[in-house]
Amino acid sequence: MKITYFGVRGSIPTPGKELVKYGGNTSCMLVETDSAGDFIFDAGTGIRECGNYLMTKGSPVDTKLFISHTHWDHIQGFPFFVPSYIPGNKLKVFGPPSDVQKLTIKDIMAMQTNYEYFPVRVSQLGADIDYTDTAEGIIIEEDKFKISACKLNHPVNCFAYKIECDGKTFVYGGDHEAYRNIYRGDESCDFDEEFLLELDANADSQNQKIADFLTGADLVSWDAQYTEEEYLAKVGWGHSSYESDIKLAKSAKLKRMIFSHHDPISHDDVLTEREDKYKKIGLENDIEIVFSKEGMIVELN
Amino acid sequence: MEYTIEEVLSKVESELPSLSPTSAKVNQLANDINCAPSELTRVIKLDPVLSMKVMRLVNSSYIGTPNKVVSLEKAIIMLGMNTIKNLALSAAVLGQFARTHGKVEVFSIDEFWVHSLSVGVTAKGIAVHRGVDKRIVEDYFIAGLGHTMGLLVESFFYPEEIMEVVEMAPKMGIIAAEEYALCGLNHCVVGKALADKWGLPDTLSMVMEHHHNQEYDGTHKELVLTVALADIICKNNNLGLCLDKVSLPIEDVLLDTLGLDENIESEMMKSIKTEIDKSLEFLKI
């Protein structure tokens, strides 16, 4: 299993000379397998280069795209995914429907190419594209591979995907903030301590469910946007801190974790310093931690 | 005119708007970026439609929750504040019951709201009085709040038919029976079908279906009978909407099953009005 990062930045593309080492394209990665073809995870601006790479592998391109959620930084590159324009290519898109507006993933992907936003409509794309709404559990299983999904905590319907193929297991996490009892510390809340403890337990059980989903994975790529200090100023924004990721990795008994979805304000020097720091903390906890970089390739053999 | 359950359910897909007594406060809080979770939760718990929509979302098939979620607070932790706010606002966009829909205002939505809230408060009060496990006391409130969603759905989509039922009420007595006679369905059947279609917990489904059956002996018996009792107490004391035109006696079998006596009615009435007043005060913006 070969994993290539084409976009590692969170929130918004960040060009600039201080952001070259880790890269400025938003979330996209490619998983190439020996026995089951290629799988793309998320369609941030990194998917443009991902598409160009797939074109060099030969035609027709026949691949699957898994969207973690439909915030801009995870779908914005889709109109620039060249293989989708070419007749004969095949693309299966899986992604979350809108839980509030009752829109399918197909509806949402089409909306970003409305007349006002983009000159080519999704309906004009030449490739054979079909769309499936993601729900928790196994979403596709064939002889050589299995993909399952786990709901995450983000301010929109969002999923992590687990791919099991060629004897290896890899998890791609979408954006996620550890579940917490949102009523603790709420000054206008009059719940008694007993009820607050019950709600603590409810949040804990949601976090445990995610840890259980990750347990057994050879590698997990996860949202790591902030330090704990930064996180405390951004509680409820739907992202993780390095510290909470290490806690999750320990809970899931992981050996390897890739920190990704870097904050737009985290320049190369900041991320380099943090990578050194958290690699050491990871080793102290028997976890190999790597910060994702655009173009980085990880082989799982 | 008769209508079928399939027809009702197909219409429900066009979505239900929020209730007028709560919509202004819902809008205010959902648009407040600094809104406290407890404040948002409180206003949702005052709106039966919004409460049931949150229950529908948290129990929907895209989340693989092993057990149905009944607690609104847990649902909001699981879904997140932003999703809840947007759910509330999207309901508000659909308008308000009885102000934008149909030619007939079948009954006062304000009265319906007071009844729903009163039954929720009373059911919870009875549960506390009976020493029900503290961890599920709020389930009694939610069940009482949403017990008569079926009637709201019918009046929204079939206002003329329900109007006819209401006009017949003085002749026949109990509205649930009249609905059957005139429409081929009643709000209990519609409520259960709605609960099942929306994937709501069994507790809510059973309450919506059986809240007029004082001899109910099926699953979630204590909860169903508590809501049935709360419903009668509120109607007999003119707390909000009452379409039944005969006095409803509380049967011994119901009191015996719940281990209560007839004093429960006066006991509950001591606190209900205060709770309603507090809610009205909270909803002022």
Coordinates of N, CA and C in Angstrom, one line a residue, chain A residues 99-100 102 135-136 151 155 157 159 179-183 186 188-189 191-192 194-195 198-199 202 206, chain B residues 15 36-39 41 56-57 61-64 73-74 76-78 81-83 86-87 90 134-135:
Chain A
D99 N -26.9 16.5 6.6 CA -27.8 16.1 7.6 C -28.9 17.1 7.9
V100 N -28.7 18.3 7.6 CA -29.6 19.4 7.9 C -30.5 19.8 6.7
K102 N -30.9 18.1 3.9 CA -31.4 17.0 3.1 C -30.9 17.0 1.7
A135 N -22.5 6.5 5.0 CA -23.1 6.3 6.3 C -22.1 5.5 7.2
E136 N -22.3 5.5 8.5 CA -21.4 4.7 9.3 C -21.4 3.2 9.0
K151 N -18.3 8.1 12.0 CA -18.7 9.5 12.1 C -17.7 10.3 13.1
P155 N -18.2 20.6 12.7 CA -19.5 21.3 12.6 C -20.2 21.1 11.2
N157 N -21.6 17.2 8.9 CA -21.5 15.7 8.8 C -20.1 15.3 8.3
F159 N -16.7 12.2 8.2 CA -16.4 10.8 8.5 C -14.9 10.6 8.4
Y179 N -14.9 14.6 21.2 CA -16.2 14.9 21.8 C -15.9 15.4 23.3
R180 N -16.8 16.3 23.7 CA -16.7 16.8 25.1 C -18.1 17.1 25.6
N181 N -18.2 17.2 26.9 CA -19.5 17.6 27.5 C -19.6 19.1 27.4
I182 N -20.3 19.6 26.4 CA -20.4 21.0 26.1 C -21.1 21.8 27.2
Y183 N -21.7 21.1 28.1 CA -22.4 21.8 29.2 C -21.5 22.1 30.4
D186 N -20.4 25.8 31.2 CA -21.5 26.7 30.7 C -22.1 27.4 31.9
S188 N -24.5 29.4 32.3 CA -26.0 29.5 32.5 C -26.6 28.1 32.6
C189 N -25.8 27.1 32.7 CA -26.3 25.7 32.8 C -26.6 25.3 34.3
F191 N -27.6 22.1 35.4 CA -27.6 20.7 35.6 C -26.8 20.4 36.8
D192 N -27.3 19.3 37.6 CA -26.6 18.9 38.7 C -25.4 18.1 38.3
E194 N -24.4 15.1 39.0 CA -24.7 13.7 38.6 C -25.0 13.7 37.1
F195 N -25.9 14.6 36.7 CA -26.2 14.6 35.2 C -25.0 15.0 34.4
E198 N -22.9 12.1 33.9 CA -23.5 11.2 32.9 C -23.2 11.7 31.4
L199 N -23.3 13.0 31.3 CA -23.0 13.6 30.0 C -21.5 13.5 29.7
N202 N -21.1 10.2 28.3 CA -21.6 10.1 26.9 C -20.6 10.5 25.9
Q206 N -18.3 8.3 23.0 CA -18.2 8.7 21.6 C -16.7 8.7 21.2
Chain B
E15 N -41.4 18.4 5.0 CA -40.8 19.0 6.3 C -41.9 19.8 7.0
A36 N -24.9 30.0 24.5 CA -24.5 29.0 25.5 C -25.3 27.7 25.1
P37 N -24.6 26.5 25.2 CA -25.2 25.3 24.9 C -26.5 25.0 25.7
S38 N -26.5 25.4 27.0 CA -27.7 25.2 27.8 C -28.9 26.0 27.3
E39 N -28.6 27.2 26.8 CA -29.7 28.1 26.3 C -30.3 27.5 25.1
T41 N -30.2 24.4 24.1 CA -30.9 23.2 24.5 C -32.3 23.5 25.1
R56 N -34.6 12.7 15.4 CA -34.6 12.1 14.1 C -33.2 12.0 13.6
L57 N -32.5 13.2 13.7 CA -31.1 13.3 13.2 C -30.2 12.4 13.9
S61 N -29.9 6.8 10.1 CA -29.1 5.6 9.7 C -27.6 6.0 9.4
Y62 N -27.3 7.2 9.1 CA -25.9 7.5 8.8 C -25.0 7.5 10.0
I63 N -25.7 7.6 11.2 CA -24.9 7.4 12.4 C -25.2 6.0 13.0
G64 N -24.2 5.2 13.1 CA -24.4 3.9 13.6 C -24.5 3.7 15.1
E73 N -29.9 16.3 25.5 CA -28.6 16.8 25.8 C -27.5 15.9 25.1
K74 N -27.7 14.6 25.2 CA -26.7 13.7 24.6 C -26.7 13.9 23.1
I76 N -27.3 16.5 21.4 CA -26.7 17.8 21.1 C -25.1 17.7 21.2
I77 N -24.7 16.9 22.2 CA -23.2 16.7 22.3 C -22.8 15.9 21.1
M78 N -23.5 14.9 20.7 CA -23.1 14.1 19.5 C -23.2 14.8 18.2
M81 N -23.1 21.8 18.2 CA -23.9 23.0 18.3 C -24.2 23.6 16.9
N82 N -23.2 23.5 16.0 CA -23.4 24.1 14.7 C -24.5 23.4 13.9
T83 N -24.5 22.1 14.0 CA -25.5 21.3 13.3 C -26.9 21.6 13.9
N86 N -28.1 25.1 12.8 CA -28.5 25.1 11.4 C -29.8 24.3 11.2
L87 N -30.0 23.3 11.9 CA -31.3 22.5 11.9 C -32.4 23.5 12.4
S90 N -33.1 26.1 9.7 CA -33.7 25.6 8.5 C -35.2 25.3 8.7
K134 N -33.4 8.8 38.2 CA -33.1 10.2 37.8 C -32.6 10.3 36.4
R135 N -31.8 9.2 36.0 CA -31.2 9.3 34.7 C -32.2 9.2 33.5

